[in-house]
mmCIF file with all atom_site columns, C-alpha atoms in Angstrom:
data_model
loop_
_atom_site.group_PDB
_atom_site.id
_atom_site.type_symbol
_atom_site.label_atom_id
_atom_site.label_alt_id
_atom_site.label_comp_id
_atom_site.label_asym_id
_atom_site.label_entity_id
_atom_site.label_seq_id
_atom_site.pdbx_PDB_ins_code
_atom_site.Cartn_x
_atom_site.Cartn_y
_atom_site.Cartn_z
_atom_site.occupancy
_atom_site.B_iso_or_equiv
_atom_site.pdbx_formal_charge
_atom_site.auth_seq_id
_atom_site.auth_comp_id
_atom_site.auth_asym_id
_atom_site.auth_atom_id
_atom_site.pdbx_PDB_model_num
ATOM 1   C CA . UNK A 1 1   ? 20.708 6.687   7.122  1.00 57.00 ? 1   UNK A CA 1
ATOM 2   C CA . UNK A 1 2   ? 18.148 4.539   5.483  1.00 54.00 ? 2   UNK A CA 1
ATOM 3   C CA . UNK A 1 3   ? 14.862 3.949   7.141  1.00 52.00 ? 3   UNK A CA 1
ATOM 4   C CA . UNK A 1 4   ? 12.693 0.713   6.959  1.00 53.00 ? 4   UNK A CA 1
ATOM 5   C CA . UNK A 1 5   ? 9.183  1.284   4.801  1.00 65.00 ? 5   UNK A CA 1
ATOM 6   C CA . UNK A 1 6   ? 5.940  1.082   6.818  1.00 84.00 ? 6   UNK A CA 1
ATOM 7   C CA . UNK A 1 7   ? 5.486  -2.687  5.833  1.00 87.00 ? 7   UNK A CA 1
ATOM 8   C CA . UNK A 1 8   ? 9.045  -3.431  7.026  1.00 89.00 ? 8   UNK A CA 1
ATOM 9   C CA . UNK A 1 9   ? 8.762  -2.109  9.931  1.00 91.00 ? 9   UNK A CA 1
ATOM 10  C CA . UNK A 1 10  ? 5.089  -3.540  10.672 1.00 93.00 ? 10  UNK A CA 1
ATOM 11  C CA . UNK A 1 11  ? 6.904  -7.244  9.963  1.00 93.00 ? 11  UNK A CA 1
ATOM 12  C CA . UNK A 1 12  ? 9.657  -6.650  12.012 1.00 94.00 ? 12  UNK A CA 1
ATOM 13  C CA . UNK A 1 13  ? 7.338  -5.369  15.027 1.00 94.00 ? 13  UNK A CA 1
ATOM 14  C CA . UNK A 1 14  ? 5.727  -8.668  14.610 1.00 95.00 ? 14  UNK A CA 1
ATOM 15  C CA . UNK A 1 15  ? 8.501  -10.599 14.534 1.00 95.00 ? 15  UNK A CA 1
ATOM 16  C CA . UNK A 1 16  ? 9.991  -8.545  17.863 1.00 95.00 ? 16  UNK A CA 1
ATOM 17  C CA . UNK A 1 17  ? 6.788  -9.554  19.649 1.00 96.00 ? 17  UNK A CA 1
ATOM 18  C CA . UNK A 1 18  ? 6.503  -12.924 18.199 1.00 96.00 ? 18  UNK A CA 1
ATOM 19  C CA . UNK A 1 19  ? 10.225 -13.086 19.478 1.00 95.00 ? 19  UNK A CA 1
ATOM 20  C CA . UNK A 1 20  ? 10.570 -11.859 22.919 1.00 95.00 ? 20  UNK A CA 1
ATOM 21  C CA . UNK A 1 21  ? 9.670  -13.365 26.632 1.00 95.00 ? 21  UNK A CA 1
ATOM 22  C CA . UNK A 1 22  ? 7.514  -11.506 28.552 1.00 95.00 ? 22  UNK A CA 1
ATOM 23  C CA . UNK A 1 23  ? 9.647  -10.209 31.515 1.00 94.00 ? 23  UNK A CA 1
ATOM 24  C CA . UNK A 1 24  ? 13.057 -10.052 29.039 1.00 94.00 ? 24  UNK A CA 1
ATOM 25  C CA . UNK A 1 25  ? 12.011 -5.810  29.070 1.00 91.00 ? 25  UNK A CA 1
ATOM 26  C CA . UNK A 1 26  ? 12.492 -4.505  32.029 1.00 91.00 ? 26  UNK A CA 1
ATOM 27  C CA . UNK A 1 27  ? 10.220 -1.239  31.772 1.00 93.00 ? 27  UNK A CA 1
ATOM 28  C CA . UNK A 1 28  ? 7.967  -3.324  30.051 1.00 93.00 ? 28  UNK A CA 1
ATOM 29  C CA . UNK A 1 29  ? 7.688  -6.567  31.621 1.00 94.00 ? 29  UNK A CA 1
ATOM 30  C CA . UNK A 1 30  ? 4.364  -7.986  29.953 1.00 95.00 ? 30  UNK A CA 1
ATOM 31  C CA . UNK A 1 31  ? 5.190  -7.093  26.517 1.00 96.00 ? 31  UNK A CA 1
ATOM 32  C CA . UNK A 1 32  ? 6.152  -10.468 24.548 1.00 95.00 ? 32  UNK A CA 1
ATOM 33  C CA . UNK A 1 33  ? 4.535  -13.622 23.783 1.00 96.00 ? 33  UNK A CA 1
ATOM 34  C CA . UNK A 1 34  ? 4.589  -16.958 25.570 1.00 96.00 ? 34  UNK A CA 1
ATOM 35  C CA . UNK A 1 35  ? 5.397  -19.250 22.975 1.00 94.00 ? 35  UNK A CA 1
ATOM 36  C CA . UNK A 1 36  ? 8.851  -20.333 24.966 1.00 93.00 ? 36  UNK A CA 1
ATOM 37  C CA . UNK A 1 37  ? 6.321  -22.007 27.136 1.00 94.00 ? 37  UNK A CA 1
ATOM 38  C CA . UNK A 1 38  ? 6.163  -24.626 24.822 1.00 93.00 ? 38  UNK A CA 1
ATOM 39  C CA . UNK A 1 39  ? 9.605  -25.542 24.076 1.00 92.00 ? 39  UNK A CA 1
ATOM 40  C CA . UNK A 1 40  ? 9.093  -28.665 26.029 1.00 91.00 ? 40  UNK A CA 1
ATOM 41  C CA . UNK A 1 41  ? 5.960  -29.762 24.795 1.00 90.00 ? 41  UNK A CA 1
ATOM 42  C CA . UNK A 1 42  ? 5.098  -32.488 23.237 1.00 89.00 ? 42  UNK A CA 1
ATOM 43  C CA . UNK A 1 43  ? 4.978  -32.519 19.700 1.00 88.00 ? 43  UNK A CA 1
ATOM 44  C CA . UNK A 1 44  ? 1.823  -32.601 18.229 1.00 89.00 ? 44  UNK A CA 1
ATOM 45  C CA . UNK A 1 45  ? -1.584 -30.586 17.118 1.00 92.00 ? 45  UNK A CA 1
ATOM 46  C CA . UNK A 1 46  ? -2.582 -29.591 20.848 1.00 93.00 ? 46  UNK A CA 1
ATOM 47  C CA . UNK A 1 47  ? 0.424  -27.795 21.100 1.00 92.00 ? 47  UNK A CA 1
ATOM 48  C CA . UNK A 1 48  ? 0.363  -25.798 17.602 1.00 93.00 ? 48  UNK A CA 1
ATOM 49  C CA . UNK A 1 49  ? -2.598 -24.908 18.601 1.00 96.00 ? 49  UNK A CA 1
ATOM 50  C CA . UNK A 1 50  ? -1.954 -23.372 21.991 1.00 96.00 ? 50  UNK A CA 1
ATOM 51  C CA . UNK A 1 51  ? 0.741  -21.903 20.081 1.00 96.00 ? 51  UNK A CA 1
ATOM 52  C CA . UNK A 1 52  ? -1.533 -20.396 17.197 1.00 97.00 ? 52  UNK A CA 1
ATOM 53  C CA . UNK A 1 53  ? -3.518 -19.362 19.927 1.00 97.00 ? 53  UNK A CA 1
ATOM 54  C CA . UNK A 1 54  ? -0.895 -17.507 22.245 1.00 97.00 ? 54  UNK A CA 1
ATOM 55  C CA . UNK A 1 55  ? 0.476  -15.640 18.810 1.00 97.00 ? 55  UNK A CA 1
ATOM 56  C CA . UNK A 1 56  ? -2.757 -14.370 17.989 1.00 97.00 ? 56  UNK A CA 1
ATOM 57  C CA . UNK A 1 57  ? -3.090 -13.347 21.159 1.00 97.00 ? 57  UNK A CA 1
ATOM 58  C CA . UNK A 1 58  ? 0.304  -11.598 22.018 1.00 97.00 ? 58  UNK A CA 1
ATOM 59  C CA . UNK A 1 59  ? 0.215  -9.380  18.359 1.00 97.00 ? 59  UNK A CA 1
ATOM 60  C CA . UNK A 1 60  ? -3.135 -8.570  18.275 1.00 97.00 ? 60  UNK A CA 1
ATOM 61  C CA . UNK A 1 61  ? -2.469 -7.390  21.683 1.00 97.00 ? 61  UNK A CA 1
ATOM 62  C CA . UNK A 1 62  ? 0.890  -5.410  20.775 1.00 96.00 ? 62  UNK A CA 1
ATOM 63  C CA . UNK A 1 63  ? 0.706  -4.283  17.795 1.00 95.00 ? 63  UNK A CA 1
ATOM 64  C CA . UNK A 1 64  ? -2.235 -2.304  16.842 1.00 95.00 ? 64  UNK A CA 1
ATOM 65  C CA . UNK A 1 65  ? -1.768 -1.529  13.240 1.00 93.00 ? 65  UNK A CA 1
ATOM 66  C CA . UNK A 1 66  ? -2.623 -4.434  11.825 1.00 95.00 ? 66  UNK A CA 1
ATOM 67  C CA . UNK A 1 67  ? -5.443 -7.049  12.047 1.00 96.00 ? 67  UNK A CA 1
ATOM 68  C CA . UNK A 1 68  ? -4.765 -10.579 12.325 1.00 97.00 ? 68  UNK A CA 1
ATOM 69  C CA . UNK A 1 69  ? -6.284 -12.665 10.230 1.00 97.00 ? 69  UNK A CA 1
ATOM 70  C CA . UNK A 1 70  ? -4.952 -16.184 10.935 1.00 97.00 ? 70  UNK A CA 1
ATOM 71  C CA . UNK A 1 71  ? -1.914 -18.061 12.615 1.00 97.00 ? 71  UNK A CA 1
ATOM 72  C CA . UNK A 1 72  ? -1.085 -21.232 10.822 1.00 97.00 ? 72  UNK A CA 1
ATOM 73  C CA . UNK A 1 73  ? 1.323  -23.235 12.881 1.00 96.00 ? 73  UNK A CA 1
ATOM 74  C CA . UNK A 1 74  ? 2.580  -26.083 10.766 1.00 94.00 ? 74  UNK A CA 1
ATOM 75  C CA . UNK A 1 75  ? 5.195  -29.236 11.274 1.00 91.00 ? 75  UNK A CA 1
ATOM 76  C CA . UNK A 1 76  ? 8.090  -29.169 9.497  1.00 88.00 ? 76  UNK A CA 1
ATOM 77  C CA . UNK A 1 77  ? 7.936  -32.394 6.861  1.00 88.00 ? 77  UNK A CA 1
ATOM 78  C CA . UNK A 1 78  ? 10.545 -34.788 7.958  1.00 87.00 ? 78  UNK A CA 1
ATOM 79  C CA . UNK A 1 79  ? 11.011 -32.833 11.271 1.00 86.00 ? 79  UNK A CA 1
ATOM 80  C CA . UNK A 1 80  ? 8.765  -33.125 14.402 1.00 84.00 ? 80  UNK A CA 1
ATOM 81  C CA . UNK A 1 81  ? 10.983 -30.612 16.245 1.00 88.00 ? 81  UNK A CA 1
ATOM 82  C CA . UNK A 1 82  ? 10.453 -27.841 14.191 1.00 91.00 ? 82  UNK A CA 1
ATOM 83  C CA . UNK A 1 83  ? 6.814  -25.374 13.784 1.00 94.00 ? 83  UNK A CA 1
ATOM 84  C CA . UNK A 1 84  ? 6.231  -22.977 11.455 1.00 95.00 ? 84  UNK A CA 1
ATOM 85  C CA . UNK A 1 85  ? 4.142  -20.236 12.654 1.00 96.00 ? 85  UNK A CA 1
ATOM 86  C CA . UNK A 1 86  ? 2.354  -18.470 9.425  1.00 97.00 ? 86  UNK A CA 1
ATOM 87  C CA . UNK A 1 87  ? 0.967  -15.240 10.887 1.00 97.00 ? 87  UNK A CA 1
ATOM 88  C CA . UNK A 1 88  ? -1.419 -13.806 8.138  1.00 97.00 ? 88  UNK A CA 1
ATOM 89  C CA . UNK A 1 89  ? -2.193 -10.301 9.388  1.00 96.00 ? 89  UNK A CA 1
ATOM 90  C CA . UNK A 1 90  ? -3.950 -7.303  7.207  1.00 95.00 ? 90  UNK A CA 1
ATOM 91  C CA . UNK A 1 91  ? -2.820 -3.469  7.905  1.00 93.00 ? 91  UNK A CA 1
ATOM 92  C CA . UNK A 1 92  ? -5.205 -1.035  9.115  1.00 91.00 ? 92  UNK A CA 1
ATOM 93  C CA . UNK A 1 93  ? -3.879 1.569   7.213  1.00 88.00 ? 93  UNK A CA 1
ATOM 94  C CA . UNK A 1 94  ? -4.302 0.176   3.476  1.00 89.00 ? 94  UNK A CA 1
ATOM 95  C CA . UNK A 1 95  ? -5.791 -3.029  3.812  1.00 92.00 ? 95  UNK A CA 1
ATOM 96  C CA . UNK A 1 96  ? -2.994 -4.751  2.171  1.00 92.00 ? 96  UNK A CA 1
ATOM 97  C CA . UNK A 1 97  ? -2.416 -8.411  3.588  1.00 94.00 ? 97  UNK A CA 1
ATOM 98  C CA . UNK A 1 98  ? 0.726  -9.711  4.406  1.00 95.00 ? 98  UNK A CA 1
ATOM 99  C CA . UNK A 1 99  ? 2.003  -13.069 6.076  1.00 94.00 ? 99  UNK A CA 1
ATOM 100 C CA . UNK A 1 100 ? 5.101  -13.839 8.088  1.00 94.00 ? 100 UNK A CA 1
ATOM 101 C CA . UNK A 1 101 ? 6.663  -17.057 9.324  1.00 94.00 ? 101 UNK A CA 1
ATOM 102 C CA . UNK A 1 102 ? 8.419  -17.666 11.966 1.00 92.00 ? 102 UNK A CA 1
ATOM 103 C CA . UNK A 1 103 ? 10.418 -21.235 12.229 1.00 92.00 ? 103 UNK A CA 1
ATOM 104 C CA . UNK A 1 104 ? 10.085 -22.529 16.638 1.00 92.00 ? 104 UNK A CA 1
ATOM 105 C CA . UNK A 1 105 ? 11.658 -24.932 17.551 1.00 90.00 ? 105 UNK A CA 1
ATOM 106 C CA . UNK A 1 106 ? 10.521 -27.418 20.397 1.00 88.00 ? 106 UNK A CA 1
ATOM 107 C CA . UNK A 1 107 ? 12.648 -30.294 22.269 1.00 84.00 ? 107 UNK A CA 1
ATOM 108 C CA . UNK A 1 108 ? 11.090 -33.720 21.667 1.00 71.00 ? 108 UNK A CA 1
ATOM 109 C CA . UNK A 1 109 ? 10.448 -35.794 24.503 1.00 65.00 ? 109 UNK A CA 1
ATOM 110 C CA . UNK A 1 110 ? 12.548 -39.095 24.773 1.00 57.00 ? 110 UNK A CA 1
#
């Protein structure tokens, strides 16, 4: 069996927190982040950045090995439905900076 280096495993923390609604755990109801809140908002720069916002909160909240440094949350060109979260966080441990996107996806109004 093969385990996941420190970095991987860091990333892929993020990305579970990033990932999951708080109340999906069961033991751990308030673990998560509330970016599904905004799958029905509009569009547009308030809403990247409530969603920057709510990121940096929910994995500097989470996940205490690292430091984060910025959330970009970008549109997609060509796509208004789509946001790319760019989560720029530094480890603890070695100082070594890392960044992960995440693609979300909102509905667009009619």
């Amino acid at each position: 069996i093969a385990l996941v280096g420190r970095e991987r495993e860091i990333a892929e923390a993020v990305r579970l927190i990033v990932s999951t609604t708080p109340g999906e755990r069961p033991m751990r109801p308030e673990f998560g982040c509330r970016i599904h809140d905004f799958v029905f908002a509009p569009a547009d720069q308030m809403t990247a950045a409530a969603i920057s916002d709510e990121v940096t909160r929910a994995v500097t909240m989470w996940e205490h090995r690292v430091d984060v440094e910025a959330v970009d949350v970008l549109q997609a060109p060509g796509d208004e439905a789509t946001f790319y979260i760019d989560i720029h966080y530094r480890l603890k441990a070695t100082n070594s900076r890392y960044n992960l996107v995440f693609p979300f996806y909102v509905i667009p109004g009619e």
